[in-house]
mmCIF file of C-alpha atoms in Angstrom:
data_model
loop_
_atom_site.group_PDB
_atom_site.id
_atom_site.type_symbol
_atom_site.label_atom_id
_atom_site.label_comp_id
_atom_site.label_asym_id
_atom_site.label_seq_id
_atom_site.Cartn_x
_atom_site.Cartn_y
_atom_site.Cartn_z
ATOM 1 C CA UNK A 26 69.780 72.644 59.198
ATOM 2 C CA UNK A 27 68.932 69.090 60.634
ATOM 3 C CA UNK A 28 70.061 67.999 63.701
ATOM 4 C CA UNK A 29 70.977 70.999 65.173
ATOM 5 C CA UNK A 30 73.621 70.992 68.344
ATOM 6 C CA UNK A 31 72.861 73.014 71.684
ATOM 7 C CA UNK A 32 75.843 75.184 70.367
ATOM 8 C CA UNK A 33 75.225 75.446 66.715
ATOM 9 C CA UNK A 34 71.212 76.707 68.328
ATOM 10 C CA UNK A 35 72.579 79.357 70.302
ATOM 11 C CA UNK A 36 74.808 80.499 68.053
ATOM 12 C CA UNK A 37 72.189 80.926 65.558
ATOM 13 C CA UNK A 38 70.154 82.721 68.338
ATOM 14 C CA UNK A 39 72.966 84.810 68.916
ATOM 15 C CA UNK A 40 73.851 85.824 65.636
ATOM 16 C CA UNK A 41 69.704 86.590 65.304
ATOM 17 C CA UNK A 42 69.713 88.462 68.405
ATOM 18 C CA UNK A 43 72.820 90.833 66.806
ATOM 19 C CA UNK A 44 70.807 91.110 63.730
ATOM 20 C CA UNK A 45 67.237 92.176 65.348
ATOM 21 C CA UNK A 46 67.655 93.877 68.766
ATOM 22 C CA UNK A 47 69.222 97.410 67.011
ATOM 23 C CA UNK A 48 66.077 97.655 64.137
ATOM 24 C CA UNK A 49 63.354 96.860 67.171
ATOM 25 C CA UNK A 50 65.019 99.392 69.560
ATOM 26 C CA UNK A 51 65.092 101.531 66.434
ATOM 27 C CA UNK A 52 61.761 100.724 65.179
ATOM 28 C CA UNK A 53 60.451 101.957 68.904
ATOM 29 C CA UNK A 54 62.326 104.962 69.285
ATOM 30 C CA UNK A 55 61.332 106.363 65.865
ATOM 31 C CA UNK A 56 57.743 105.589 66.551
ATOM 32 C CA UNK A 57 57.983 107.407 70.022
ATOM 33 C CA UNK A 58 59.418 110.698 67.874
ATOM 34 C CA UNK A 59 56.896 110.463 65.254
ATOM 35 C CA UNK A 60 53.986 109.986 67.558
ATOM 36 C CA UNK A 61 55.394 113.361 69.505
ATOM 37 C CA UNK A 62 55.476 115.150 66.144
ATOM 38 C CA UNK A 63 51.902 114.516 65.057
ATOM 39 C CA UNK A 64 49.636 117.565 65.968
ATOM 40 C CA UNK A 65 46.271 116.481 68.508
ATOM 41 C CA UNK A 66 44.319 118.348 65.845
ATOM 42 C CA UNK A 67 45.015 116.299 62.779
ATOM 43 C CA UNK A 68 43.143 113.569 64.751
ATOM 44 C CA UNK A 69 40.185 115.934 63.689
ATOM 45 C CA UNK A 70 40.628 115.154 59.608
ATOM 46 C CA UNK A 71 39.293 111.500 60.290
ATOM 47 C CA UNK A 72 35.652 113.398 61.043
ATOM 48 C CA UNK A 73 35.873 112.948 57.077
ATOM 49 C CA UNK A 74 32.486 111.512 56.003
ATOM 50 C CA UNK A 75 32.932 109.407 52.341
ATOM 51 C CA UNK A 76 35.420 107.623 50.418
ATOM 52 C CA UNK A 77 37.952 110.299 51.684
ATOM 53 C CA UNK A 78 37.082 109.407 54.833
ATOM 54 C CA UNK A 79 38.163 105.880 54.048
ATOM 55 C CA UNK A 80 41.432 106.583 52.707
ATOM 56 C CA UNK A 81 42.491 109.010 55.473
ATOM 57 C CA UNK A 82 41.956 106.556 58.146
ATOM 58 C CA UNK A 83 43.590 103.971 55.997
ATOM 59 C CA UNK A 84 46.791 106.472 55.470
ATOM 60 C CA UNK A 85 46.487 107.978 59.462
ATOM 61 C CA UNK A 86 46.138 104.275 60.273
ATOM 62 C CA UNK A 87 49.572 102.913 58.190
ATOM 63 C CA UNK A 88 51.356 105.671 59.651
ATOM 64 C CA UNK A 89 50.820 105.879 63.069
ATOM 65 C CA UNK A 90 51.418 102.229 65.556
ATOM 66 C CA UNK A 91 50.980 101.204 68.911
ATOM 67 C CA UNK A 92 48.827 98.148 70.149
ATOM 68 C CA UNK A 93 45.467 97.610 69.400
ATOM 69 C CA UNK A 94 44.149 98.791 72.651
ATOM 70 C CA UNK A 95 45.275 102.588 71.645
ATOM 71 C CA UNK A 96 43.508 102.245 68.141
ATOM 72 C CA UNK A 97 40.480 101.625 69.601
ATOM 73 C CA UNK A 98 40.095 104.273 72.394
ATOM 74 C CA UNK A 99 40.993 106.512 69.446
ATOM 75 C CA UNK A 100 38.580 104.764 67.616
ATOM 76 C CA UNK A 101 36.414 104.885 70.447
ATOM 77 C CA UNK A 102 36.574 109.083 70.449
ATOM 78 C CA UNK A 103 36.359 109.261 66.528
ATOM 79 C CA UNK A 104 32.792 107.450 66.726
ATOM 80 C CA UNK A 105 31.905 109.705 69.560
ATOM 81 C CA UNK A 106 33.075 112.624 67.467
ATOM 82 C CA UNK A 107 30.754 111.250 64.459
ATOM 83 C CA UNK A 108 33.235 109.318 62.187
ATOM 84 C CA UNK A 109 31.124 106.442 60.403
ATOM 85 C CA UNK A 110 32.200 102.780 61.502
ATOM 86 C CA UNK A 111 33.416 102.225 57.652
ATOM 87 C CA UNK A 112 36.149 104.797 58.399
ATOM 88 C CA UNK A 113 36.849 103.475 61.598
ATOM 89 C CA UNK A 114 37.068 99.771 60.596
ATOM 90 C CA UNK A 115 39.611 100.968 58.113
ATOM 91 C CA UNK A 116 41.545 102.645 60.273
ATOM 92 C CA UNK A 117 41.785 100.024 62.931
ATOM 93 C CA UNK A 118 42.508 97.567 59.919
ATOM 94 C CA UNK A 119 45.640 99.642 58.779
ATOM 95 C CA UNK A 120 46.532 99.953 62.150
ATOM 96 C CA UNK A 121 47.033 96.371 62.783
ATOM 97 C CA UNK A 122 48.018 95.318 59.344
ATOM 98 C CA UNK A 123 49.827 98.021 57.754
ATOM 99 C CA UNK A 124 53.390 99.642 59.277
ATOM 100 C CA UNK A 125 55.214 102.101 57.808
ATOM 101 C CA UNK A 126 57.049 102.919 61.119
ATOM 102 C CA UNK A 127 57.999 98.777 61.241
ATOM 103 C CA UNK A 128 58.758 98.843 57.468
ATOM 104 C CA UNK A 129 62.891 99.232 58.140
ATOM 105 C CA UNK A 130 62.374 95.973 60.474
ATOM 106 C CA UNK A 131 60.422 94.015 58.404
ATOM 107 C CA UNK A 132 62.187 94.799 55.074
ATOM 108 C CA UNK A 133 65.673 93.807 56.766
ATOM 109 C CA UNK A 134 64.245 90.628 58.478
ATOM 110 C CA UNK A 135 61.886 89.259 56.111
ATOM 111 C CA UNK A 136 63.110 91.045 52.694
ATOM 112 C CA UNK A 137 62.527 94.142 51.114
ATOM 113 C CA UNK A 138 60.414 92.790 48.325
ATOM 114 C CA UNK A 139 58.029 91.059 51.092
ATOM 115 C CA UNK A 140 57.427 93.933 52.993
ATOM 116 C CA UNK A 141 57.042 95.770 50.108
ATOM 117 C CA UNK A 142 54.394 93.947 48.532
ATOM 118 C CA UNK A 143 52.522 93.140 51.809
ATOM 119 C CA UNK A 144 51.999 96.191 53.112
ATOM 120 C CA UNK A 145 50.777 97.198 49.823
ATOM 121 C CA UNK A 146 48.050 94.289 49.795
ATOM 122 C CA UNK A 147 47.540 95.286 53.867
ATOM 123 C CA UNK A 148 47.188 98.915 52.691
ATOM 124 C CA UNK A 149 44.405 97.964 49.375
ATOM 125 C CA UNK A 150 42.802 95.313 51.990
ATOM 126 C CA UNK A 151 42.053 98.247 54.673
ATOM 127 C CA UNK A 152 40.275 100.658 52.345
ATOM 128 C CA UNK A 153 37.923 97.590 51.054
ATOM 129 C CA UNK A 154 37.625 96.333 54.510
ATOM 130 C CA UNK A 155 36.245 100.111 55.047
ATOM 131 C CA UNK A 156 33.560 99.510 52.236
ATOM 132 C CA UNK A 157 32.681 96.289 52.855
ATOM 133 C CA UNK A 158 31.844 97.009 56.584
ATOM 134 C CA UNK A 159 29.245 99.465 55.526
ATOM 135 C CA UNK A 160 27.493 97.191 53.039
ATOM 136 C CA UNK A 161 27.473 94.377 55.855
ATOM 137 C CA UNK A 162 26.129 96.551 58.621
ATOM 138 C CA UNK A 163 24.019 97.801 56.132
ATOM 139 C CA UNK A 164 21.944 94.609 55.530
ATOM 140 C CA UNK A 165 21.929 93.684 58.958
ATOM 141 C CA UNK A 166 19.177 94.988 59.957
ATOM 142 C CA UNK B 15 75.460 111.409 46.793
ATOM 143 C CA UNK B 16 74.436 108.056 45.196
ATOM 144 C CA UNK B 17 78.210 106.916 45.515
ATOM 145 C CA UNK B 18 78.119 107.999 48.839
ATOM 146 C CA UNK B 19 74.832 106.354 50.145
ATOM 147 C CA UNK B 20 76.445 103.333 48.301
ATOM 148 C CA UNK B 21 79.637 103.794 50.749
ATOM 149 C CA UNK B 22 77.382 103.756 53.325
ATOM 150 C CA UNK B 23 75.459 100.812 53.084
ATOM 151 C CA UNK B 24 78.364 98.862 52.086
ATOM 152 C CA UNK B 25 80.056 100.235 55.680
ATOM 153 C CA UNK B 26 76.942 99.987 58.206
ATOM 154 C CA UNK B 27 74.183 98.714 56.304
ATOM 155 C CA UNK B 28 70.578 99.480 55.434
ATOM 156 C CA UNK B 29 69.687 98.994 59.373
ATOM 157 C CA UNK B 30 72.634 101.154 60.453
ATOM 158 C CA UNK B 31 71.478 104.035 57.932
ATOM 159 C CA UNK B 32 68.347 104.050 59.747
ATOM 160 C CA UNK B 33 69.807 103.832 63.151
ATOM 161 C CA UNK B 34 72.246 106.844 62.228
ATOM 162 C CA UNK B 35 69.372 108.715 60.444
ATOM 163 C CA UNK B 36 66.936 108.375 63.818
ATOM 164 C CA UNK B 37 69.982 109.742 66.050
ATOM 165 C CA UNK B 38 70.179 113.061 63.233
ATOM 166 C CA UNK B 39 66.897 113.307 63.662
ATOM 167 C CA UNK B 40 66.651 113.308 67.734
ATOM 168 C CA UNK B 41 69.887 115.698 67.802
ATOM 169 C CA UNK B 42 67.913 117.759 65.837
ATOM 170 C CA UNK B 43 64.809 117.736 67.728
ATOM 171 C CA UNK B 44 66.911 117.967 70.937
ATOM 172 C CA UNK B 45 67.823 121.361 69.890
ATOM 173 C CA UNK B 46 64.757 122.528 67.907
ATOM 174 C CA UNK B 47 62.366 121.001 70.631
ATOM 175 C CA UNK B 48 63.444 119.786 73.782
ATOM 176 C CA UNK B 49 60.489 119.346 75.197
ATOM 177 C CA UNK B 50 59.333 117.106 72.443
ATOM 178 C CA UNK B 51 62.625 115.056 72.959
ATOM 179 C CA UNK B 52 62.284 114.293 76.355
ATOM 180 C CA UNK B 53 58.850 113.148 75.907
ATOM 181 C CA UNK B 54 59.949 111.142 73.349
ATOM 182 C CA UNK B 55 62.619 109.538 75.154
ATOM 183 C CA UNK B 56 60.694 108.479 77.817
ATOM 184 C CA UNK B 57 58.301 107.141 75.845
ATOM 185 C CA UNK B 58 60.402 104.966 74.135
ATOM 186 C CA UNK B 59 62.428 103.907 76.947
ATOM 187 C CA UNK B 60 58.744 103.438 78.520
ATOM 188 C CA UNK B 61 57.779 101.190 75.292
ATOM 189 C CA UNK B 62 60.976 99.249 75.342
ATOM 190 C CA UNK B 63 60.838 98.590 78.955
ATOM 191 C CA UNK B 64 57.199 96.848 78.538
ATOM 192 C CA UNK B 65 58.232 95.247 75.415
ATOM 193 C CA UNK B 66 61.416 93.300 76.833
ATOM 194 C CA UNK B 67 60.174 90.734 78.601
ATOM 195 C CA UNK B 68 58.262 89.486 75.477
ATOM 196 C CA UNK B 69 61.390 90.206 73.899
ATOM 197 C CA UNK B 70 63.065 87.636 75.539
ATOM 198 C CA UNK B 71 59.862 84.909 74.966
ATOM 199 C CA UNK B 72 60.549 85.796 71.450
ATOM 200 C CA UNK B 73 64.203 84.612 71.419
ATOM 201 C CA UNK B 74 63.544 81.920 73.245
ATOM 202 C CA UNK B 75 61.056 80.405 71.198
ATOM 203 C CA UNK B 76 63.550 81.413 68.239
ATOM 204 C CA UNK B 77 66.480 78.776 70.190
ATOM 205 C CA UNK B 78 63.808 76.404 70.775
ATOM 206 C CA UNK B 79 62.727 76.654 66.903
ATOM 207 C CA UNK B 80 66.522 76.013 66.667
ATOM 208 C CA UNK B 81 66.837 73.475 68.208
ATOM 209 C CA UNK B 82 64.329 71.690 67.844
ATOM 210 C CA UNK B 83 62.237 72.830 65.078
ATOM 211 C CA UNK B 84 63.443 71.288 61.411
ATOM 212 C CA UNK B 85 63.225 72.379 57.850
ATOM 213 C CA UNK B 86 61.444 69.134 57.213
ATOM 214 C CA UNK B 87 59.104 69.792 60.015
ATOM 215 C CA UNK B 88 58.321 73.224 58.983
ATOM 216 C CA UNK B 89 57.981 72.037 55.216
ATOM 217 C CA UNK B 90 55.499 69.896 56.285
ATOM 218 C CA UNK B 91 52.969 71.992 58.396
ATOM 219 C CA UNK B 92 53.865 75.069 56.690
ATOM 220 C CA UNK B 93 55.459 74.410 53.266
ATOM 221 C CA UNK B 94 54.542 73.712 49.681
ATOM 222 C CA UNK B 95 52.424 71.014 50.447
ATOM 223 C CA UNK B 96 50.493 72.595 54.120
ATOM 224 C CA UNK B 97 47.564 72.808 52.508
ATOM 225 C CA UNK B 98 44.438 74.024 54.828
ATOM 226 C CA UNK B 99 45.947 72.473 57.837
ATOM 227 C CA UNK B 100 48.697 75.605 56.835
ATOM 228 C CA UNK B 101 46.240 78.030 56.353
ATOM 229 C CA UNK B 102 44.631 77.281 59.895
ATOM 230 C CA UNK B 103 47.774 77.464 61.973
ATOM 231 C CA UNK B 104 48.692 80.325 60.306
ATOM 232 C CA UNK B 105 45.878 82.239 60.799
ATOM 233 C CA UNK B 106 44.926 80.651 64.429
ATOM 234 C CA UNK B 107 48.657 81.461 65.659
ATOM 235 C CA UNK B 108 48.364 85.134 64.237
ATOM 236 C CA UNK B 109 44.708 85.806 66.627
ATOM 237 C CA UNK B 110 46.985 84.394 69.413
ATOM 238 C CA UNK B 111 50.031 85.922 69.500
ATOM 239 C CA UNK B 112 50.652 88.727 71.355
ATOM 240 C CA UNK B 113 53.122 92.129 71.339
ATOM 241 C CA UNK B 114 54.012 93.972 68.406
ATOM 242 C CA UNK B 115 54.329 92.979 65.852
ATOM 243 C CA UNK B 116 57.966 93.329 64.988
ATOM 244 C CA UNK B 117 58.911 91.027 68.096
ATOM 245 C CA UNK B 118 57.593 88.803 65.487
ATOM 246 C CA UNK B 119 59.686 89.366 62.817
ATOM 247 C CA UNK B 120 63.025 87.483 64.166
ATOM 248 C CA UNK B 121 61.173 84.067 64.607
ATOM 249 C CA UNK B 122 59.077 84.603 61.438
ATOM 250 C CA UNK B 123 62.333 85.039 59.347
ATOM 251 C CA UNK B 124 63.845 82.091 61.181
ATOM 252 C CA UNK B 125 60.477 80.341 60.028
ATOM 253 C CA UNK B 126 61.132 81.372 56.675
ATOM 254 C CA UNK B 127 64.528 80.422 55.898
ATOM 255 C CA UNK B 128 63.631 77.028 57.336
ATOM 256 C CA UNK B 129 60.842 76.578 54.265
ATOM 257 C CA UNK B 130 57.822 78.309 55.584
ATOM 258 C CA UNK B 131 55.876 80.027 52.553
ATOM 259 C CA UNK B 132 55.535 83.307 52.216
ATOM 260 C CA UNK B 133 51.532 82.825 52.054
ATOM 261 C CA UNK B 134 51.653 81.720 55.990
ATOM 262 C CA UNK B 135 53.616 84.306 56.776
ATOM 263 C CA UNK B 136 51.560 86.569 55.187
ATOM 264 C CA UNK B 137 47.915 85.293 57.194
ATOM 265 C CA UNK B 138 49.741 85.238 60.186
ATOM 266 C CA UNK B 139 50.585 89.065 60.593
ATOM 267 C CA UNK B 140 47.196 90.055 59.054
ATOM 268 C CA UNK B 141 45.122 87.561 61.122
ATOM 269 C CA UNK B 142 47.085 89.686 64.212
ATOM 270 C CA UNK B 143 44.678 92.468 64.164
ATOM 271 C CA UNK B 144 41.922 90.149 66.189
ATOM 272 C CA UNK B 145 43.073 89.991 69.138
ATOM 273 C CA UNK B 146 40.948 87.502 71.298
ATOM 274 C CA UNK B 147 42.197 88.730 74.454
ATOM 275 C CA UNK B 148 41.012 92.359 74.291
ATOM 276 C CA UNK B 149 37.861 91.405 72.201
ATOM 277 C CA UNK B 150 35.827 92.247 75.246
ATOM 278 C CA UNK B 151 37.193 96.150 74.881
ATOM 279 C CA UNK B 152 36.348 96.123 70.836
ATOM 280 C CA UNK B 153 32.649 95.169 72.151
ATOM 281 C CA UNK B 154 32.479 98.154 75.088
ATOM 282 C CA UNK B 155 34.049 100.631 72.295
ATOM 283 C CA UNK B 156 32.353 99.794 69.091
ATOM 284 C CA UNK B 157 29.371 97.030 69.479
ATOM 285 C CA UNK B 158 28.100 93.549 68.999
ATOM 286 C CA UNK B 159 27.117 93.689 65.203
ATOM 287 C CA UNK B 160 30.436 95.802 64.218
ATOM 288 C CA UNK B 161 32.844 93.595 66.060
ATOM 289 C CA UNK B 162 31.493 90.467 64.748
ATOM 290 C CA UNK B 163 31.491 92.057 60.915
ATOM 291 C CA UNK B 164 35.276 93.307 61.578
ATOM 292 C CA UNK B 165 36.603 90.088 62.998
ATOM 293 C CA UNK B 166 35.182 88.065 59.969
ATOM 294 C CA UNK B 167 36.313 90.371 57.431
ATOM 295 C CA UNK B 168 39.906 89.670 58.670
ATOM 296 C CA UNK B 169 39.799 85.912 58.731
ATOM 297 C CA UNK B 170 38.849 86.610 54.803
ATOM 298 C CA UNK B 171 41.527 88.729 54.519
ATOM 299 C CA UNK B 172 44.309 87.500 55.852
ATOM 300 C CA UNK B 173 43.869 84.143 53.323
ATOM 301 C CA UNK B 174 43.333 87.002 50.765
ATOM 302 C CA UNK B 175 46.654 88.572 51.288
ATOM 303 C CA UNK B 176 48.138 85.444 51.778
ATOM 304 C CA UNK B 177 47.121 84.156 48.414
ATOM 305 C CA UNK B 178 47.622 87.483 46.472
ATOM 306 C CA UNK B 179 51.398 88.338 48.270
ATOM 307 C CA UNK B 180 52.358 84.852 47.373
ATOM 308 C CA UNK B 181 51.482 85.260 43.626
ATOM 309 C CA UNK B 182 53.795 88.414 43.745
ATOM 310 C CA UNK B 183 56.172 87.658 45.362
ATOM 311 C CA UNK B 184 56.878 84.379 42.859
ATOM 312 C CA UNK B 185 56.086 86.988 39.847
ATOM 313 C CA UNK B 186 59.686 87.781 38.433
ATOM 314 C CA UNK B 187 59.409 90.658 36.650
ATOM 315 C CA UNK B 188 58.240 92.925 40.117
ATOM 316 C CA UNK B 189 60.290 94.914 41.905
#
């Protein structure tokens, strides 16, 4: 891999480019189906106020994707509706970290084992993210 | 039906299963529920459109990393013996970087083969859901106190997952 010529580069580009470019496209168009699919009213589950709270935001939030900006002017709306900020920080954690949509991807780019057992860690990590956020807001005072 | 999903990934691949799977699936709705299909064609021809551009930043910096980027280099800064200084970039280039996150995955893999650890890897797609340049929207939406606590938590927890998904991933015996 040292010493790499402009031709050798581009040809490993290339042969990257083949690899990548059908997953993404893929990746986008079954996110713009699923998205379509998902009823406005199961939005309304996430109202949720305990530990089920936490893990339906945490599932809603692995399962769904977009950018950040969407998460939080849903987030935005579910605080308005009356969701607690532990279920929203949980949801906008397994928004972010968590991607079941991007899982064909990232299992065929970075190994099936990897995405696997990060998303899994991503998924645990949202739920205590969700706990730990009410303890801390708790004792600020 | 095993055999045959065996002929099939042997043919066209995991990647081409999916790809052949999404097109059932849009026939289907195309005929079901057209009005859903259109929608969610132009939605992803929308999404693709905005994402292309960064596309093309992406495989750039993937020639660039190339060209000029080493496996010694990447050993080095974030390899086996990175250390903190790993940890850092890691986490300091995932609060940067910007798109989707599976824009990422080309250059990341690239990374990878070159000798990045998985650990870095790892921090780097977690520490993605700060996002310094829309902080100022977190703070309208959701407040001073929550955004701070969130933001924190993440730091934390992208070295967490880092750690733990390393551990894992070396274990044998899983998956």
């Amino acid at each position: 891999m040292e010493n790499l010529t402009i031709n050798t580069a581009v040809k490993q580009t290339l042969r990257n480019i083949k690899m990548t470019l059908p997953m993404l496209f893929g990746v986008i168009f079954f996110m713009g189906l699923i998205l379509q699919l998902i009823p406005n009213s199961f939005y309304s589950i996430l109202e949720t106020k305990n530990i089920f709270g936490i893990l339906i935001a945490t599932g809603f939030g692995s399962i769904v994707a977009g950018t950040p900006v969407n998460s939080y002017i849903l987030g935005g709306e579910f605080l308005s509706k009356g969701v607690s900020f532990s279920v929203l920080a949980a949801f906008l954690a397994a928004w972010v970290t968590v991607g079941v949509i991007q899982f064909p991807a990232e299992s065929s780019l970075l190994g099936k084992k990897f995405a696997i057992i990060r998303n899994s860690c991503a998924f645990i990590s949202a739920i205590l993210i969700g706990f730990l956020t009410a303890i801390l807001l708790g004792f600020w005072v | 039906m095993k055999k045959f999903i065996d002929f099939l990934i042997e043919k066209i691949g995991v990647s081409g299963i999916f790809i052949l799977s999404l097109l059932i699936f849009y026939l289907i709705t195309f005929f079901v529920r057209p009005k859903i299909f259109s929608t969610a064609i132009n939605f992803s021809i929308e999404t693709s459109l905005k994402v292309l551009p960064i596309m093309l930043l992406v495989f750039l910096l993937v020639f660039l990393s190339n060209f000029f980027i080493t496996s010694s280099k990447i050993k080095k800064h974030f390899g086996e013996e990175a250390g903190i200084k790993g940890w850092l970039l890691s986490i300091f280039g995932g609060i940067i970087s910007s798109g989707p996150v599976y824009m990422w995955y080309p250059l990341l893999a690239d990374l990878k083969e070159k000798g990045m650890k998985n650990s870095f890897i790892v921090a780097f797609i977690y520490a993605r859901a700060i996002k310094i340049q829309i902080l100022p929207l977190m703070l309208f939406y959701f407040g001073f106190k929550f955004t701070i606590v969130f933001n924190i938590l993440i730091i934390i927890f992208s070295s967490i997952n880092g750690f733990i998904a390393e551990k894992l991933l070396n274990a044998k015996s899983i998956l």
